XYZ file of C-alpha atoms in Angstrom:
702
model
C -46.218 18.668 13.365
C -49.539 17.919 11.148
C -48.491 16.433 7.762
C -51.204 17.674 4.843
C -53.575 15.230 3.206
C -52.700 13.083 -0.260
C -55.765 15.572 -1.545
C -54.253 18.803 -0.056
C -50.926 17.645 -1.448
C -52.175 17.253 -4.898
C -54.047 19.898 -5.089
C -50.778 22.128 -4.005
C -48.984 20.666 -7.130
C -52.388 21.458 -9.178
C -51.428 25.102 -7.548
C -47.583 25.345 -8.545
C -48.125 24.171 -12.117
C -50.901 26.509 -12.647
C -48.500 29.257 -11.853
C -45.431 28.493 -13.690
C -47.402 28.108 -17.501
C -45.940 30.619 -19.646
C -48.256 32.882 -21.445
C -45.960 32.830 -24.860
C -48.460 35.630 -26.846
C -46.772 38.256 -28.848
C -44.768 41.129 -26.664
C -46.883 44.248 -27.044
C -44.100 46.488 -27.617
C -41.522 44.283 -29.652
C -41.556 40.529 -31.806
C -40.309 38.637 -28.594
C -42.747 36.605 -26.604
C -44.191 37.560 -23.138
C -42.935 35.450 -20.339
C -45.366 36.476 -17.278
C -48.093 33.595 -15.704
C -50.494 32.449 -18.616
C -52.995 33.451 -16.414
C -51.308 37.304 -15.969
C -53.284 40.402 -16.179
C -52.424 43.412 -18.150
C -50.354 43.727 -21.400
C -47.569 41.277 -22.561
C -44.660 42.240 -22.087
C -41.235 40.048 -22.871
C -39.326 41.577 -19.506
C -36.406 42.606 -21.580
C -36.059 46.720 -22.798
C -37.548 45.534 -26.496
C -34.387 46.477 -28.674
C -32.273 44.312 -31.050
C -29.382 42.919 -29.623
C -27.591 42.480 -33.354
C -25.259 44.808 -35.015
C -26.400 46.403 -38.390
C -25.813 43.644 -41.290
C -24.773 47.076 -43.592
C -22.530 48.568 -41.097
C -20.742 45.407 -39.784
C -17.766 45.722 -42.157
C -16.621 48.984 -41.101
C -18.099 50.471 -37.262
C -20.753 47.580 -36.624
C -23.443 49.687 -35.840
C -26.027 48.199 -33.332
C -29.584 47.377 -35.353
C -32.356 50.004 -34.636
C -35.466 47.701 -34.571
C -37.312 46.407 -32.352
C -36.451 43.025 -30.741
C -37.358 39.781 -32.405
C -38.187 41.958 -35.818
C -38.165 39.653 -39.340
C -35.614 40.562 -42.106
C -32.166 42.307 -41.631
C -30.940 43.796 -39.306
C -30.013 48.069 -39.763
C -29.165 50.540 -38.006
C -31.419 52.989 -39.327
C -34.191 51.932 -42.391
C -33.744 55.133 -44.127
C -29.963 55.091 -44.113
C -29.275 51.727 -46.049
C -33.205 50.990 -47.402
C -35.969 52.865 -49.146
C -37.315 54.198 -45.873
C -41.025 55.090 -47.070
C -43.446 54.185 -45.108
C -45.088 51.056 -45.357
C -48.532 50.675 -46.981
C -49.493 48.610 -44.046
C -48.291 50.835 -41.709
C -50.629 51.285 -38.072
C -51.405 47.643 -38.931
C -50.222 44.991 -35.981
C -46.695 43.161 -36.795
C -45.765 46.001 -39.487
C -42.242 47.398 -39.095
C -44.091 50.802 -40.594
C -40.844 51.471 -42.487
C -40.594 49.889 -46.339
C -37.279 47.556 -45.995
C -36.752 47.312 -50.058
C -33.552 48.807 -51.781
C -33.518 52.174 -52.108
C -35.456 53.432 -56.066
C -36.887 50.280 -56.365
C -38.766 49.761 -59.495
C -42.281 48.870 -57.977
C -44.181 51.257 -56.762
C -45.825 49.939 -53.224
C -43.630 50.065 -50.144
C -44.053 47.352 -47.948
C -41.559 46.818 -45.067
C -39.971 43.479 -43.912
C -43.459 41.706 -42.120
C -44.343 38.529 -43.473
C -47.428 39.029 -42.255
C -49.449 42.134 -41.701
C -52.798 41.127 -39.043
C -55.858 42.106 -38.127
C -55.381 43.871 -34.766
C -59.260 43.982 -34.262
C -60.051 42.911 -30.024
C -60.217 38.822 -29.813
C -63.709 37.862 -30.034
C -63.755 36.405 -26.502
C -65.284 38.949 -24.598
C -67.209 38.518 -21.578
C -66.978 34.733 -20.445
C -68.308 33.708 -17.439
C -65.520 31.999 -15.369
C -66.083 29.001 -12.401
C -65.535 31.726 -9.840
C -68.489 33.926 -11.906
C -66.339 37.151 -12.784
C -66.619 37.836 -16.528
C -63.362 37.339 -18.579
C -62.411 39.536 -21.437
C -59.484 38.554 -23.927
C -56.665 41.543 -23.618
C -55.144 40.497 -26.909
C -56.242 41.379 -30.788
C -57.023 39.475 -33.391
C -53.699 37.906 -35.096
C -55.242 36.799 -38.673
C -53.583 38.087 -41.886
C -55.221 41.559 -43.268
C -55.610 40.961 -46.654
C -57.462 43.626 -48.612
C -59.720 40.861 -50.734
C -60.423 38.536 -48.464
C -62.607 40.212 -45.361
C -63.202 38.084 -42.233
C -65.536 38.176 -38.802
C -64.206 35.552 -36.358
C -61.498 37.575 -34.935
C -58.813 35.457 -32.733
C -55.666 36.105 -31.229
C -52.962 34.125 -31.230
C -53.992 31.924 -27.946
C -54.712 28.224 -29.144
C -56.567 27.187 -25.889
C -59.074 28.761 -23.413
C -57.462 30.612 -20.732
C -60.094 30.035 -18.174
C -59.214 28.066 -15.134
C -60.765 24.672 -14.830
C -63.950 24.820 -12.774
C -62.958 21.790 -11.129
C -59.037 22.900 -10.001
C -56.918 25.471 -11.141
C -55.480 24.166 -14.123
C -56.045 25.515 -17.150
C -59.074 24.243 -19.412
C -57.175 22.411 -22.155
C -60.384 23.508 -25.116
C -60.115 26.083 -27.576
C -59.522 29.693 -26.974
C -63.235 30.667 -28.305
C -65.247 27.643 -26.853
C -66.520 29.669 -23.947
C -68.620 31.647 -26.225
C -70.803 28.489 -26.789
C -73.701 29.081 -24.073
C -73.341 25.874 -21.543
C -69.904 25.339 -22.090
C -67.893 23.362 -19.355
C -64.031 24.520 -18.919
C -62.039 21.557 -18.023
C -58.305 20.550 -17.707
C -58.814 17.027 -19.495
C -57.540 15.333 -15.721
C -58.848 13.059 -13.466
C -60.912 15.050 -10.181
C -61.360 13.967 -6.867
C -64.960 14.715 -5.815
C -65.000 17.672 -3.184
C -68.602 17.401 -2.122
C -69.135 16.038 1.322
C -70.526 12.172 2.089
C -74.267 12.398 1.274
C -75.119 9.451 2.972
C -77.144 9.458 5.788
C -75.110 9.906 8.771
C -71.546 11.140 10.187
C -68.685 9.882 8.165
C -65.924 9.697 11.106
C -65.787 11.715 14.289
C -62.209 13.177 16.110
C -62.354 11.841 19.240
C -59.217 14.572 19.784
C -60.670 17.317 18.261
C -58.590 20.119 17.049
C -58.753 23.161 19.803
C -58.172 27.186 19.092
C -57.886 29.939 21.133
C -60.624 32.616 21.396
C -61.598 35.305 23.277
C -64.666 35.489 25.647
C -66.341 39.076 25.968
C -68.675 38.870 28.551
C -70.418 41.472 30.873
C -68.294 41.606 33.793
C -65.042 40.452 32.014
C -62.818 39.174 29.464
C -60.520 36.319 28.927
C -58.891 33.453 26.546
C -60.523 30.287 26.560
C -59.630 27.036 24.025
C -62.446 26.488 21.883
C -62.815 22.991 20.076
C -64.652 22.179 17.201
C -65.437 18.526 14.660
C -65.382 18.004 11.090
C -66.559 15.706 8.327
C -64.950 13.249 5.809
C -65.675 14.400 1.647
C -66.377 12.062 -1.217
C -63.869 9.770 -2.423
C -64.773 9.290 -5.629
C -63.257 10.451 -8.905
C -64.503 12.655 -11.406
C -63.507 11.234 -14.758
C -61.553 13.753 -17.786
C -64.009 15.916 -19.739
C -67.023 15.260 -16.666
C -67.871 17.910 -13.860
C -69.823 15.394 -11.945
C -69.327 11.188 -11.068
C -72.127 9.100 -11.337
C -74.073 8.037 -8.030
C -74.326 9.338 -4.378
C -71.475 10.948 -2.760
C -69.664 8.546 -0.171
C -66.788 8.871 1.934
C -65.602 5.481 1.590
C -65.519 2.820 -1.581
C -66.670 -0.117 0.539
C -69.806 -1.541 -0.004
C -71.269 -0.492 3.411
C -69.247 2.131 5.038
C -69.714 2.913 8.613
C -71.791 5.885 9.658
C -72.099 7.751 12.849
C -75.296 8.716 14.405
C -76.189 12.007 13.342
C -77.735 13.417 16.306
C -76.144 16.315 18.205
C -75.439 17.798 21.534
C -77.659 20.905 21.944
C -75.175 22.538 23.908
C -71.915 21.901 22.478
C -72.497 20.411 18.842
C -70.754 17.331 18.931
C -71.781 14.622 17.404
C -73.054 11.260 18.234
C -70.254 8.778 18.886
C -72.944 5.481 18.343
C -73.220 4.053 15.153
C -76.510 5.626 12.904
C -79.541 3.625 13.773
C -78.383 2.949 17.675
C -80.307 0.722 19.737
C -78.865 2.379 22.900
C -81.905 5.164 23.736
C -79.452 7.667 24.906
C -76.425 9.198 22.648
C -73.585 9.527 23.411
C -70.082 11.898 22.780
C -66.905 13.397 24.529
C -68.643 16.764 24.306
C -66.882 20.221 24.058
C -67.274 23.995 23.939
C -70.826 25.192 25.050
C -71.068 27.445 21.831
C -74.487 27.115 21.508
C -75.574 28.143 24.964
C -76.238 31.480 26.763
C -75.977 32.079 30.456
C -79.226 32.648 32.508
C -79.033 33.667 36.473
C -82.124 33.872 38.221
C -81.576 37.158 40.275
C -81.899 40.665 40.071
C -80.394 42.413 36.851
C -76.384 42.314 37.482
C -76.449 38.981 39.595
C -73.533 37.114 38.698
C -71.738 33.200 38.946
C -68.798 32.836 39.776
C -66.810 29.674 38.064
C -63.168 28.759 37.887
C -62.099 32.528 39.128
C -64.694 33.931 36.367
C -67.797 35.688 36.610
C -70.765 35.101 34.220
C -74.203 36.916 33.960
C -77.405 36.405 32.176
C -76.465 36.540 28.424
C -73.180 35.948 28.202
C -71.924 33.235 25.918
C -71.366 29.903 26.878
C -68.660 28.834 24.835
C -65.791 28.973 27.344
C -67.567 26.002 29.135
C -67.533 22.269 28.366
C -70.661 20.446 28.565
C -69.192 17.409 30.817
C -66.886 19.649 33.122
C -69.153 22.988 33.904
C -71.574 20.570 36.475
C -68.577 20.147 38.089
C -67.552 23.498 38.277
C -70.697 24.344 39.769
C -71.536 21.920 42.564
C -74.896 21.088 43.415
C -76.723 22.833 41.103
C -79.812 23.134 39.070
C -80.219 23.740 35.240
C -82.298 25.945 33.729
C -85.084 25.416 30.788
C -87.838 26.741 29.187
C -90.943 26.085 30.868
C -93.093 22.952 29.467
C -96.142 23.233 31.269
C -99.491 24.412 29.558
C -100.594 26.097 33.301
C -98.039 27.347 35.537
C -99.776 26.628 38.494
C -99.105 22.663 37.999
C -95.339 23.289 37.065
C -93.585 22.649 39.947
C -92.970 18.501 40.804
C -89.817 16.623 42.454
C -87.746 17.501 39.423
C -88.993 21.151 38.264
C -89.613 24.104 40.170
C -90.843 27.333 37.899
C -89.318 30.562 38.052
C -91.692 33.561 38.632
C -89.167 36.144 37.465
C -88.123 36.855 34.100
C -84.779 35.752 32.831
C -82.699 36.630 29.883
C -82.276 35.421 27.383
C -85.870 35.164 25.925
C -86.945 37.242 28.813
C -90.589 36.654 27.462
C -90.271 33.050 28.162
C -91.337 31.313 31.223
C -88.372 29.267 32.082
C -88.088 26.703 35.246
C -85.339 25.322 36.992
C -84.733 22.017 36.681
C -82.703 18.714 38.004
C -79.630 17.798 36.896
C -80.679 14.454 36.194
C -83.949 15.711 34.026
C -81.726 17.915 32.184
C -79.675 15.178 30.991
C -82.717 12.963 29.999
C -84.197 15.905 28.068
C -80.873 16.560 26.236
C -81.157 13.091 25.245
C -77.568 12.310 25.781
C -75.942 10.094 28.477
C -74.692 11.875 31.523
C -71.093 12.370 31.272
C -70.271 12.873 35.022
C -69.539 10.059 37.610
C -72.203 8.291 39.930
C -71.101 10.091 42.613
C -71.253 13.579 41.277
C -74.767 12.910 39.955
C -76.094 11.765 43.541
C -74.522 14.931 44.553
C -75.965 17.132 41.965
C -79.388 15.192 43.185
C -79.241 16.936 46.696
C -80.828 20.325 47.695
C -78.614 23.513 47.251
C -79.347 25.412 49.965
C -76.651 25.951 52.764
C -76.345 26.617 56.350
C -76.020 29.781 57.756
C -73.484 29.290 60.257
C -70.688 31.613 60.309
C -68.494 28.643 60.989
C -68.869 27.763 57.110
C -67.377 30.705 55.957
C -63.860 31.522 54.203
C -61.228 33.028 56.930
C -57.755 34.371 56.213
C -56.597 30.963 56.691
C -59.075 28.353 55.660
C -61.475 28.202 52.230
C -65.096 28.126 52.921
C -66.368 24.610 53.830
C -70.561 24.645 53.373
C -72.929 22.496 55.151
C -75.562 21.805 52.083
C -79.093 20.698 52.872
C -79.038 16.468 52.855
C -82.643 16.227 51.119
C -83.272 16.125 47.731
C -83.272 18.688 45.169
C -87.399 20.670 45.294
C -87.910 18.688 48.109
C -91.204 19.937 50.477
C -90.011 22.176 53.601
C -89.146 19.633 56.250
C -91.092 20.228 59.935
C -88.695 22.718 61.469
C -90.105 21.679 64.772
C -89.075 17.690 63.914
C -85.943 16.051 65.010
C -83.505 14.789 62.098
C -81.690 11.399 62.404
C -78.279 11.640 63.820
C -76.523 14.778 63.893
C -78.224 17.919 62.265
C -80.988 20.456 62.579
C -83.936 21.490 60.778
C -83.965 25.276 59.721
C -87.312 27.270 60.145
C -87.581 27.170 56.178
C -87.612 23.400 56.188
C -83.751 22.453 55.145
C -82.037 19.590 57.215
C -78.361 20.277 57.752
C -75.760 17.758 58.907
C -74.026 20.204 61.408
C -74.713 21.866 64.585
C -77.351 24.471 64.565
C -76.158 27.835 64.558
C -78.162 29.178 66.744
C -77.271 26.970 69.851
C -73.712 28.201 68.493
C -74.336 31.835 68.627
C -74.003 33.848 71.155
C -76.828 34.712 73.487
C -79.483 37.603 74.069
C -81.299 39.471 76.579
C -84.289 40.586 74.241
C -86.015 43.180 75.246
C -89.522 43.875 73.489
C -91.151 47.709 73.522
C -95.076 46.828 72.709
C -96.659 50.231 71.635
C -100.548 49.680 73.091
C -102.121 53.124 72.622
C -105.538 53.867 71.182
C -104.413 54.382 67.260
C -102.630 50.332 67.836
C -106.104 49.258 67.701
C -106.528 50.156 63.599
C -107.405 47.178 61.789
C -105.313 47.646 58.763
C -102.742 45.892 59.985
C -104.277 42.191 61.889
C -102.439 38.677 62.792
C -101.142 36.578 60.031
C -103.819 34.225 58.623
C -103.234 30.407 59.415
C -100.049 31.512 61.696
C -100.132 29.610 64.436
C -102.060 31.142 67.567
C -103.932 33.275 64.899
C -107.277 32.315 66.814
C -106.585 32.926 69.941
C -104.687 36.296 69.344
C -107.613 37.366 67.180
C -110.357 36.664 70.437
C -108.090 39.514 72.251
C -106.680 41.807 69.644
C -107.715 41.602 66.030
C -105.946 44.945 64.784
C -102.532 46.217 64.711
C -101.637 45.327 67.997
C -102.746 41.457 67.179
C -100.189 41.785 64.481
C -97.480 42.565 66.970
C -98.102 39.994 69.128
C -98.281 37.650 65.839
C -94.765 38.539 65.275
C -93.715 37.746 68.782
C -95.534 34.642 69.172
C -93.599 33.285 65.934
C -90.139 34.820 67.072
C -90.693 32.794 70.330
C -91.450 29.385 68.354
C -88.529 30.006 65.974
C -85.922 30.460 68.519
C -87.810 27.717 70.652
C -87.682 24.916 67.705
C -83.771 26.268 67.266
C -82.553 25.703 70.408
C -84.902 22.530 71.286
C -84.881 20.623 68.616
C -81.803 17.515 67.426
C -80.431 14.639 69.365
C -78.693 17.510 71.990
C -82.440 18.915 72.389
C -83.449 19.404 75.946
C -86.291 21.102 77.243
C -87.127 25.126 76.788
C -84.589 25.068 80.216
C -81.814 24.757 77.446
C -82.677 28.436 76.183
C -79.984 31.029 76.514
C -81.851 33.707 75.658
C -83.861 36.066 78.014
C -86.906 37.854 77.098
C -88.345 41.090 78.320
C -92.066 42.603 77.826
C -92.438 46.127 78.129
C -96.087 47.559 76.997
C -96.909 50.963 76.714
C -99.353 53.571 75.727
C -99.244 57.078 77.911
C -98.327 54.568 81.002
C -96.320 51.206 81.426
C -97.274 47.790 81.904
C -94.787 45.252 82.956
C -94.580 41.241 81.242
C -92.057 38.918 82.203
C -88.934 40.049 83.146
C -85.222 38.434 82.285
C -87.206 35.310 81.603
C -85.003 32.097 80.691
C -88.087 29.197 80.929
C -91.262 30.412 79.740
C -92.453 28.678 76.387
C -93.782 30.555 73.395
C -97.467 29.772 74.665
C -97.115 30.791 78.259
C -94.736 34.160 77.120
C -98.048 35.058 74.947
C -100.736 34.379 77.754
C -98.505 36.251 79.746
C -99.077 39.399 77.611
C -103.023 38.600 75.755
C -104.742 40.354 78.060
C -103.738 44.086 77.458
C -105.948 45.846 75.001
C -105.225 48.861 72.799
C -106.131 52.222 74.206
C -104.597 55.298 76.125
C -102.163 57.959 74.246
C -98.441 56.988 73.094
C -95.266 58.059 75.091
C -91.916 56.687 73.168
C -89.653 58.358 76.211
C -91.570 56.544 78.828
C -90.906 53.302 77.037
C -87.180 53.605 76.225
C -86.783 55.018 79.987
C -88.327 51.524 81.554
C -86.753 49.539 78.909
C -83.518 50.905 80.053
C -83.847 50.562 83.756
C -84.332 46.557 82.660
C -81.488 46.360 80.523
C -79.171 47.812 83.522
C -80.953 45.812 86.274
C -80.488 42.728 84.695
C -77.194 43.617 82.553
C -75.205 40.021 81.994
C -71.816 39.969 80.111
C -72.767 36.712 78.789
C -75.649 38.332 76.754
C -75.394 41.059 74.305
C -78.512 43.529 74.597
C -81.287 43.154 71.845
C -84.152 45.742 71.642
C -87.383 45.044 69.259
C -89.622 48.608 69.215
C -92.830 47.033 67.635
C -95.099 50.814 67.252
C -97.409 52.445 64.441
C -94.821 55.293 65.000
C -97.565 57.943 65.721
C -95.061 59.603 68.640
C -91.988 62.047 68.900
C -89.160 61.399 70.806
C -85.605 63.575 71.488
C -82.548 62.472 69.996
C -80.899 62.805 73.478
C -83.458 60.415 75.291
C -82.191 57.388 72.473
C -78.859 58.189 72.850
C -78.863 58.024 76.141
C -80.259 54.202 75.819
C -77.767 52.895 73.706
C -74.515 54.544 75.120
C -75.793 53.734 78.730
C -75.482 50.061 76.915
C -71.937 50.802 75.378
C -70.904 52.049 78.825
C -71.850 48.540 80.866
C -69.593 46.602 78.176
C -71.612 46.161 75.116
C -73.427 47.985 72.297
C -77.324 47.942 72.082
C -78.977 46.479 68.781
C -81.994 48.432 68.227
C -84.525 47.251 65.890
C -87.436 49.260 65.152
C -90.976 47.948 63.358
C -93.716 49.849 61.905
C -96.932 48.735 61.997
C -98.588 51.944 60.577
C -98.834 53.967 57.981
C -95.669 55.074 56.074
C -96.265 59.011 56.701
C -95.907 58.318 60.591
C -92.393 56.042 60.611
C -90.071 58.865 61.017
C -89.743 58.981 64.496
C -89.111 54.890 64.293
C -86.721 55.111 61.828
C -84.443 58.034 63.657
C -84.424 56.080 66.595
C -82.763 53.218 64.507
C -80.581 55.877 63.157
C -79.008 57.344 66.241
C -78.971 53.400 67.580
C -77.084 52.325 64.474
C -74.426 55.270 64.568
C -73.730 54.587 68.545
C -72.991 51.105 67.646
C -70.666 51.565 64.512
C -69.003 53.569 66.816
C -68.543 51.591 69.738
C -65.360 49.604 70.844
C -65.848 45.938 68.843
C -65.965 42.475 70.952
C -62.539 40.840 70.025
C -64.340 37.584 71.064
C -66.819 37.821 68.353
C -66.594 37.886 64.388
C -68.030 40.704 62.552
C -70.612 38.557 61.225
C -72.033 37.820 64.879
C -72.544 41.586 65.045
C -76.329 42.056 64.819
C -76.602 45.915 63.426
C -79.543 48.053 64.462
C -82.245 48.491 61.722
C -85.512 49.509 60.646
C -88.133 47.433 59.209
C -92.016 47.740 57.613
C -94.592 44.985 58.796
C -96.382 44.807 55.584
C -98.678 41.923 57.302
C -96.769 40.268 60.106
C -92.528 40.393 60.197
C -90.425 37.041 61.228
C -88.597 39.052 63.488
C -86.579 35.538 64.181
C -85.065 35.582 61.083
C -84.991 39.333 60.217
C -82.898 40.702 63.737
C -81.168 37.289 64.454
C -80.072 35.675 61.337
C -81.546 32.469 62.004
C -83.591 29.787 61.036
C -82.804 30.519 57.100
C -80.768 29.018 55.021
C -78.609 30.296 52.446
C -78.221 29.947 48.549
C -75.780 31.201 46.027
C -77.502 32.469 42.853
C -78.903 29.923 40.508
C -77.887 29.930 36.812
C -76.912 27.447 34.126
C -76.340 27.158 30.586
C -79.539 27.552 28.422
C -79.033 25.969 24.880
C -80.823 28.479 22.158
């Protein structure tokens, strides 16, 4: 239980006293006093039935009839005025206080009829009207003038019988102790005459006090994908301790939270993400600010990726523009593991933006999608924040490393064990390492330049018999597709085929090189003889030309040299090509290798569905389904045959019995692809050499 402060306790006492002060004006319906609160609204009321409780003074000796006049009336008690007294109408009838009937003796000698009321009051509305109160509302006194009504004396200052001002003190809830009509004077203050504590906050530079164990409240997060409860924390600041003397509205001097000569103040810098104040002294010599940090209420999520991309943390999903309040500055990075932060780009020229700790994001990200943004390292983020990094040295060292992950299926989660990712051991935003290099100790370098401390998944992968069917018909001489510029072996390929066929050869060479680098790098690497894959090459126009068959030993350069001499010419016969490829597959079948066929053509030929089905079913009959990949190097309008071939192959593959010894992730589904310039066959079809990365996202302060 949290006890109230002395200041709050004193305020509660004032509230209590102000609510028990009685009005004491005359009741509207009789002559008793109003017993409602002094600040009540509406008519005055004595809280009785307004009837006189005494017996008739004239009938007391007989039956003792009750008095018939209103409670609190002056004069004698009478059951009926006209029964024992004159009873004629009083000459002041209608005036406030009048008893209406003459109470003189019957047949009194004078001609003036008056009641027993000692005073007949004016009755005009009280002059206290439309007085502005401290809360801004206007006050009008509901009472009437209580001054005596005299025939010969006329007055204009109408005043009710209230002695004091009915308006609350402008510094507390007590009532003003000044005269009832003083509020009619412009600029008058309403004060209760007591000492008041100043309610303003300390006005000195810096922060008076910081609660290191702030209070918390329950709040609701409503994001794009889910809603959940979280704890939100906040801080406070101390009020001024000076007192305001009676009759004054302010105290002399500045607002200050302590009466000490040199009161202590904290630094007034706030964290941009959570708004928490620096806990160091004002004007501290330390360059970095420090604080305990709290709810990141000043931030919103920015997630790099297509619309709807989510980042999952602690079992909750977040998308771009979701509020960051459920997260804490000093906890969120631990939840994210290796990560980058996102900040608004500060470079004048986007081309010069990238660096060791900065990587420009070329896509539009919300919030503020029109403002360019960068991915930055954890260390740079906290330096820009100006606050000391709240994470441990070990965590900081981990956050500084690359967030790329090995794609090997052995790291994925299973029904029994959670995921155990293998991360790149190079720094975040490192330049790509040489895929042909040899890392120190256990590990390998991926084709996109990341260094992992685990075994190359290609080495652990199943072996393949890869059959390449290459279209070298006359249409492949078109120069709308050419070998990729600045790629290995491009110059020598262009000397023989600077056309669509050359683009095919360039893609093949890249494939062979990637596979060769994967199996020959690392401490256990041998020579090309370590390759477990076998390669077969069939070139076709309206006839068949055969290259290497079931080759295990040739290097990429040797494989390329074996097929460079073939030129684009002749017609096109897909059926003949598939028939010959089927024969090679069947004659060189091995239960240790999964058959892969990569069919590279410009698509300008038709083929019967049955021919493709026979090829795929033959593979299933031999023991393994064929993984068929059609790659187009021609116009989009001529790709229908290639698309249909891939579709048929995928249907047969999906309906084939699955190898129980292979995980589902190891299956390479049949596909169709377009080679806009060239195609990275190794990455596209066998899933090797490329690293993985979870979506990058962070909380961006507004």
